[in-house]
Short mmCIF file of C-alpha atoms in Angstrom, two decimals:
data_model
loop_
_atom_site.label_atom_id
_atom_site.label_comp_id
_atom_site.label_asym_id
_atom_site.label_seq_id
_atom_site.Cartn_x
_atom_site.Cartn_y
_atom_site.Cartn_z
CA UNK A 1 -58.48 170.90 109.73
CA UNK A 2 -56.48 170.33 113.29
CA UNK A 3 -55.29 167.42 113.99
CA UNK A 4 -57.35 166.49 117.04
CA UNK A 5 -60.32 166.88 114.57
CA UNK A 6 -58.65 164.77 112.33
CA UNK A 7 -58.05 162.26 114.97
CA UNK A 8 -61.83 162.28 116.06
CA UNK A 9 -62.89 161.56 112.51
CA UNK A 10 -60.70 158.70 112.04
CA UNK A 11 -61.74 157.35 115.65
CA UNK A 12 -65.30 157.78 114.52
CA UNK A 13 -64.57 156.08 110.81
CA UNK A 14 -62.78 153.10 112.79
CA UNK A 15 -65.86 152.79 115.55
CA UNK A 16 -68.36 152.43 112.48
CA UNK A 17 -66.32 149.36 110.78
CA UNK A 18 -65.99 147.63 114.36
CA UNK A 19 -69.71 147.92 114.88
CA UNK A 20 -70.84 147.24 111.38
CA UNK A 21 -70.66 143.18 112.19
CA UNK A 22 -73.32 143.87 115.18
CA UNK A 23 -75.48 146.13 112.92
CA UNK A 24 -75.66 143.28 110.51
CA UNK A 25 -76.63 140.93 113.55
CA UNK A 26 -78.95 143.44 114.46
CA UNK A 27 -80.75 143.49 111.51
CA UNK A 28 -80.91 139.69 110.99
CA UNK A 29 -82.41 139.04 114.06
CA UNK A 30 -84.52 141.56 113.33
CA UNK A 31 -86.15 139.32 111.10
CA UNK A 32 -86.65 136.69 113.20
CA UNK A 33 -88.08 138.68 116.49
CA UNK A 34 -88.86 141.69 115.12
CA UNK A 35 -86.83 145.23 114.12
CA UNK A 36 -87.90 146.85 117.39
CA UNK A 37 -87.05 143.85 119.66
CA UNK A 38 -83.86 143.25 118.16
CA UNK A 39 -82.53 147.17 118.27
CA UNK A 40 -83.56 147.56 121.97
CA UNK A 41 -81.19 144.65 122.82
CA UNK A 42 -78.26 145.87 120.92
CA UNK A 43 -79.03 149.23 122.45
CA UNK A 44 -78.94 148.01 126.08
CA UNK A 45 -75.54 146.24 125.26
CA UNK A 46 -74.01 149.03 123.96
CA UNK A 47 -75.14 151.16 126.66
CA UNK A 48 -73.00 149.09 128.89
CA UNK A 49 -69.73 149.91 127.02
CA UNK A 50 -67.50 152.38 129.45
CA UNK A 51 -65.17 155.01 128.97
CA UNK A 52 -64.34 157.27 125.74
CA UNK A 53 -64.22 154.03 123.74
CA UNK A 54 -68.20 153.11 124.68
CA UNK A 55 -68.82 156.71 123.28
CA UNK A 56 -67.61 156.39 120.18
CA UNK A 57 -68.88 152.84 119.64
CA UNK A 58 -72.25 153.57 120.48
CA UNK A 59 -72.32 156.55 118.29
CA UNK A 60 -71.50 154.40 115.35
CA UNK A 61 -73.88 151.74 116.24
CA UNK A 62 -76.85 154.77 116.43
CA UNK A 63 -75.29 155.89 113.16
CA UNK A 64 -75.87 153.03 111.73
CA UNK A 65 -79.41 152.26 113.13
CA UNK A 66 -81.24 155.24 114.27
CA UNK A 67 -83.29 157.03 111.84
CA UNK A 68 -81.04 160.16 111.99
CA UNK A 69 -77.74 160.57 114.07
CA UNK A 70 -75.66 163.59 113.57
CA UNK A 71 -71.95 163.41 112.84
CA UNK A 72 -71.08 164.47 116.26
CA UNK A 73 -72.30 164.82 119.93
CA UNK A 74 -72.17 162.28 122.72
CA UNK A 75 -74.65 159.45 124.02
CA UNK A 76 -73.75 158.58 127.58
CA UNK A 77 -72.77 155.41 129.35
CA UNK A 78 -76.11 153.50 130.29
CA UNK A 79 -78.47 155.19 127.98
CA UNK A 80 -80.71 153.02 125.99
CA UNK A 81 -83.20 153.70 122.99
CA UNK A 82 -86.46 151.52 122.73
CA UNK A 83 -87.21 152.92 119.08
CA UNK A 84 -84.79 152.99 116.01
CA UNK A 85 -87.15 155.72 115.35
CA UNK A 86 -85.36 158.27 117.00
CA UNK A 87 -83.57 160.95 115.52
CA UNK A 88 -80.46 162.85 117.01
CA UNK A 89 -79.04 165.81 115.17
CA UNK A 90 -75.15 167.14 115.27
CA UNK A 91 -73.74 168.28 118.56
CA UNK A 92 -76.66 166.73 121.03
CA UNK A 93 -75.42 165.55 124.10
CA UNK A 94 -77.13 162.78 126.07
CA UNK A 95 -75.67 162.36 129.34
CA UNK A 96 -75.54 158.93 131.57
CA UNK A 97 -78.55 156.42 132.19
CA UNK A 98 -81.33 158.21 130.27
CA UNK A 99 -84.26 156.11 128.35
CA UNK A 100 -85.46 157.60 125.32
CA UNK A 101 -88.16 156.46 122.91
CA UNK A 102 -89.71 158.35 119.81
CA UNK A 103 -87.67 161.30 119.73
CA UNK A 104 -85.95 163.97 118.09
CA UNK A 105 -83.03 165.77 119.69
CA UNK A 106 -82.43 168.85 117.59
CA UNK A 107 -78.78 170.46 117.48
CA UNK A 108 -76.77 171.42 120.35
CA UNK A 109 -79.43 170.29 122.74
CA UNK A 110 -78.26 169.11 126.04
CA UNK A 111 -79.92 165.88 128.22
CA UNK A 112 -78.82 165.65 131.38
CA UNK A 113 -78.39 162.45 133.18
CA UNK A 114 -81.74 159.80 134.43
CA UNK A 115 -83.87 161.94 131.89
CA UNK A 116 -86.94 159.99 130.47
CA UNK A 117 -87.99 160.83 127.35
CA UNK A 118 -90.89 158.55 126.49
CA UNK A 119 -92.81 158.37 123.10
CA UNK A 120 -95.74 160.63 124.94
CA UNK A 121 -98.21 160.28 127.28
CA UNK A 122 -100.58 157.64 125.86
CA UNK A 123 -98.40 154.73 125.33
CA UNK A 124 -101.01 152.07 126.80
CA UNK A 125 -104.36 153.93 126.95
CA UNK A 126 -107.09 152.91 129.93
CA UNK A 127 -109.16 150.18 129.11
CA UNK A 128 -112.59 150.40 130.41
CA UNK A 129 -113.24 146.70 130.16
CA UNK A 130 -110.01 145.70 132.13
CA UNK A 131 -108.48 144.03 128.97
CA UNK A 132 -104.99 143.50 128.87
CA UNK A 133 -103.01 147.02 128.34
CA UNK A 134 -99.86 145.28 127.44
CA UNK A 135 -101.54 144.23 124.15
CA UNK A 136 -103.82 147.29 124.02
CA UNK A 137 -103.00 149.20 120.61
CA UNK A 138 -100.37 152.29 121.13
CA UNK A 139 -100.88 155.78 120.39
CA UNK A 140 -97.39 157.23 120.71
CA UNK A 141 -96.34 160.34 119.53
CA UNK A 142 -92.76 162.08 118.70
CA UNK A 143 -91.46 163.88 121.22
CA UNK A 144 -88.94 166.59 119.90
CA UNK A 145 -86.42 168.42 121.92
CA UNK A 146 -85.68 172.19 120.32
CA UNK A 147 -82.19 172.92 119.31
CA UNK A 148 -80.34 174.23 122.41
CA UNK A 149 -82.56 173.36 124.86
CA UNK A 150 -81.74 172.09 128.04
CA UNK A 151 -83.07 169.30 130.30
CA UNK A 152 -82.08 169.07 133.62
CA UNK A 153 -81.14 165.74 135.62
CA UNK A 154 -84.00 163.20 136.32
CA UNK A 155 -86.80 165.46 134.52
CA UNK A 156 -89.27 163.48 132.72
CA UNK A 157 -90.33 164.95 129.36
CA UNK A 158 -93.90 163.41 127.51
CA UNK A 159 -94.26 166.61 125.29
CA UNK A 160 -92.09 169.01 123.04
CA UNK A 161 -89.76 171.58 124.31
CA UNK A 162 -89.08 174.22 122.43
CA UNK A 163 -85.86 175.98 121.14
CA UNK A 164 -83.57 177.47 124.07
CA UNK A 165 -85.89 176.18 126.50
CA UNK A 166 -84.56 175.26 130.24
CA UNK A 167 -86.21 172.10 131.82
CA UNK A 168 -85.35 172.14 135.68
CA UNK A 169 -84.10 168.68 137.26
CA UNK A 170 -87.15 166.48 138.42
CA UNK A 171 -89.52 168.19 136.27
CA UNK A 172 -92.49 166.19 134.77
CA UNK A 173 -93.43 167.64 131.36
CA UNK A 174 -96.99 166.85 130.18
CA UNK A 175 -97.58 169.88 127.96
CA UNK A 176 -95.56 171.22 125.16
CA UNK A 177 -92.78 174.23 126.71
CA UNK A 178 -92.74 177.22 124.20
CA UNK A 179 -89.21 178.38 123.08
CA UNK A 180 -87.30 180.46 125.13
CA UNK A 181 -89.04 179.33 128.32
CA UNK A 182 -87.67 178.35 131.93
CA UNK A 183 -90.53 175.38 133.33
CA UNK A 184 -90.19 173.36 136.50
CA UNK A 185 -92.22 171.64 138.81
CA UNK A 186 -94.55 168.41 138.73
CA UNK A 187 -96.36 168.82 136.19
CA UNK A 188 -94.06 171.45 134.98
CA UNK A 189 -95.10 174.89 134.09
CA UNK A 190 -93.13 178.35 132.90
CA UNK A 191 -91.67 180.53 135.44
CA UNK A 192 -90.15 182.55 133.43
CA UNK A 193 -88.55 183.18 129.95
CA UNK A 194 -84.83 182.67 128.92
CA UNK A 195 -84.43 186.45 128.53
CA UNK A 196 -85.74 187.08 132.13
CA UNK A 197 -83.31 184.48 133.65
CA UNK A 198 -80.31 185.17 135.69
CA UNK A 199 -76.84 184.37 134.33
CA UNK A 200 -76.50 180.71 133.52
CA UNK A 201 -75.04 179.82 137.09
CA UNK A 202 -78.64 180.94 138.47
CA UNK A 203 -80.78 178.82 136.09
CA UNK A 204 -80.35 175.45 137.72
CA UNK A 205 -83.91 174.58 139.13
CA UNK A 206 -85.24 171.57 141.13
CA UNK A 207 -88.77 170.12 140.88
CA UNK A 208 -89.98 172.92 142.83
CA UNK A 209 -88.95 175.88 140.61
CA UNK A 210 -86.45 176.99 143.31
CA UNK A 211 -82.93 178.09 142.30
CA UNK A 212 -80.94 174.79 142.33
CA UNK A 213 -77.39 175.95 141.78
CA UNK A 214 -75.19 175.64 138.24
CA UNK A 215 -76.03 172.05 137.61
CA UNK A 216 -79.43 170.79 136.28
#
């Protein structure tokens, strides 16, 4: 084992010890105000921790509290989870200022900054009688971001994205995207497959499906 890898593992272990009291308080508070509300509050608090230390402490908190959190990966500054049912697999990268609900992020998926992944499209169903929408029974669904998928800057993802797919910056995904697809637009539509795409420097797409340089 290299010295760098050993240091990272030691840092992650130390971070798990440091956040343990916060995890205990979160769980105790959940008995009073509800598990999800308590979790969301602590998620917001850990989102504000800056720098490398913040990355390690965020990972450690989610290692304790999410349904699943891989052994490595990164969760950026300002990113929050609304549900502790989320699952993050090994090697996943989640950028800054993302908002995630009931989601599974597969191995080595990359989510750029400012991405929103709510729990499906029907969290707040319409009530023809004009009732209180906040109190209506929600119909959330788990969104799956496939292995090695790439979600572009400021995208809104309300349906699952297949393995190896690319979602352009600013896209709004309302229907499932097949594996190996490049999709962009509002609503997002498949414009080609990854196999048909140009080299990596040309797969950055804006919300209209036009090439937008190397960054998504």
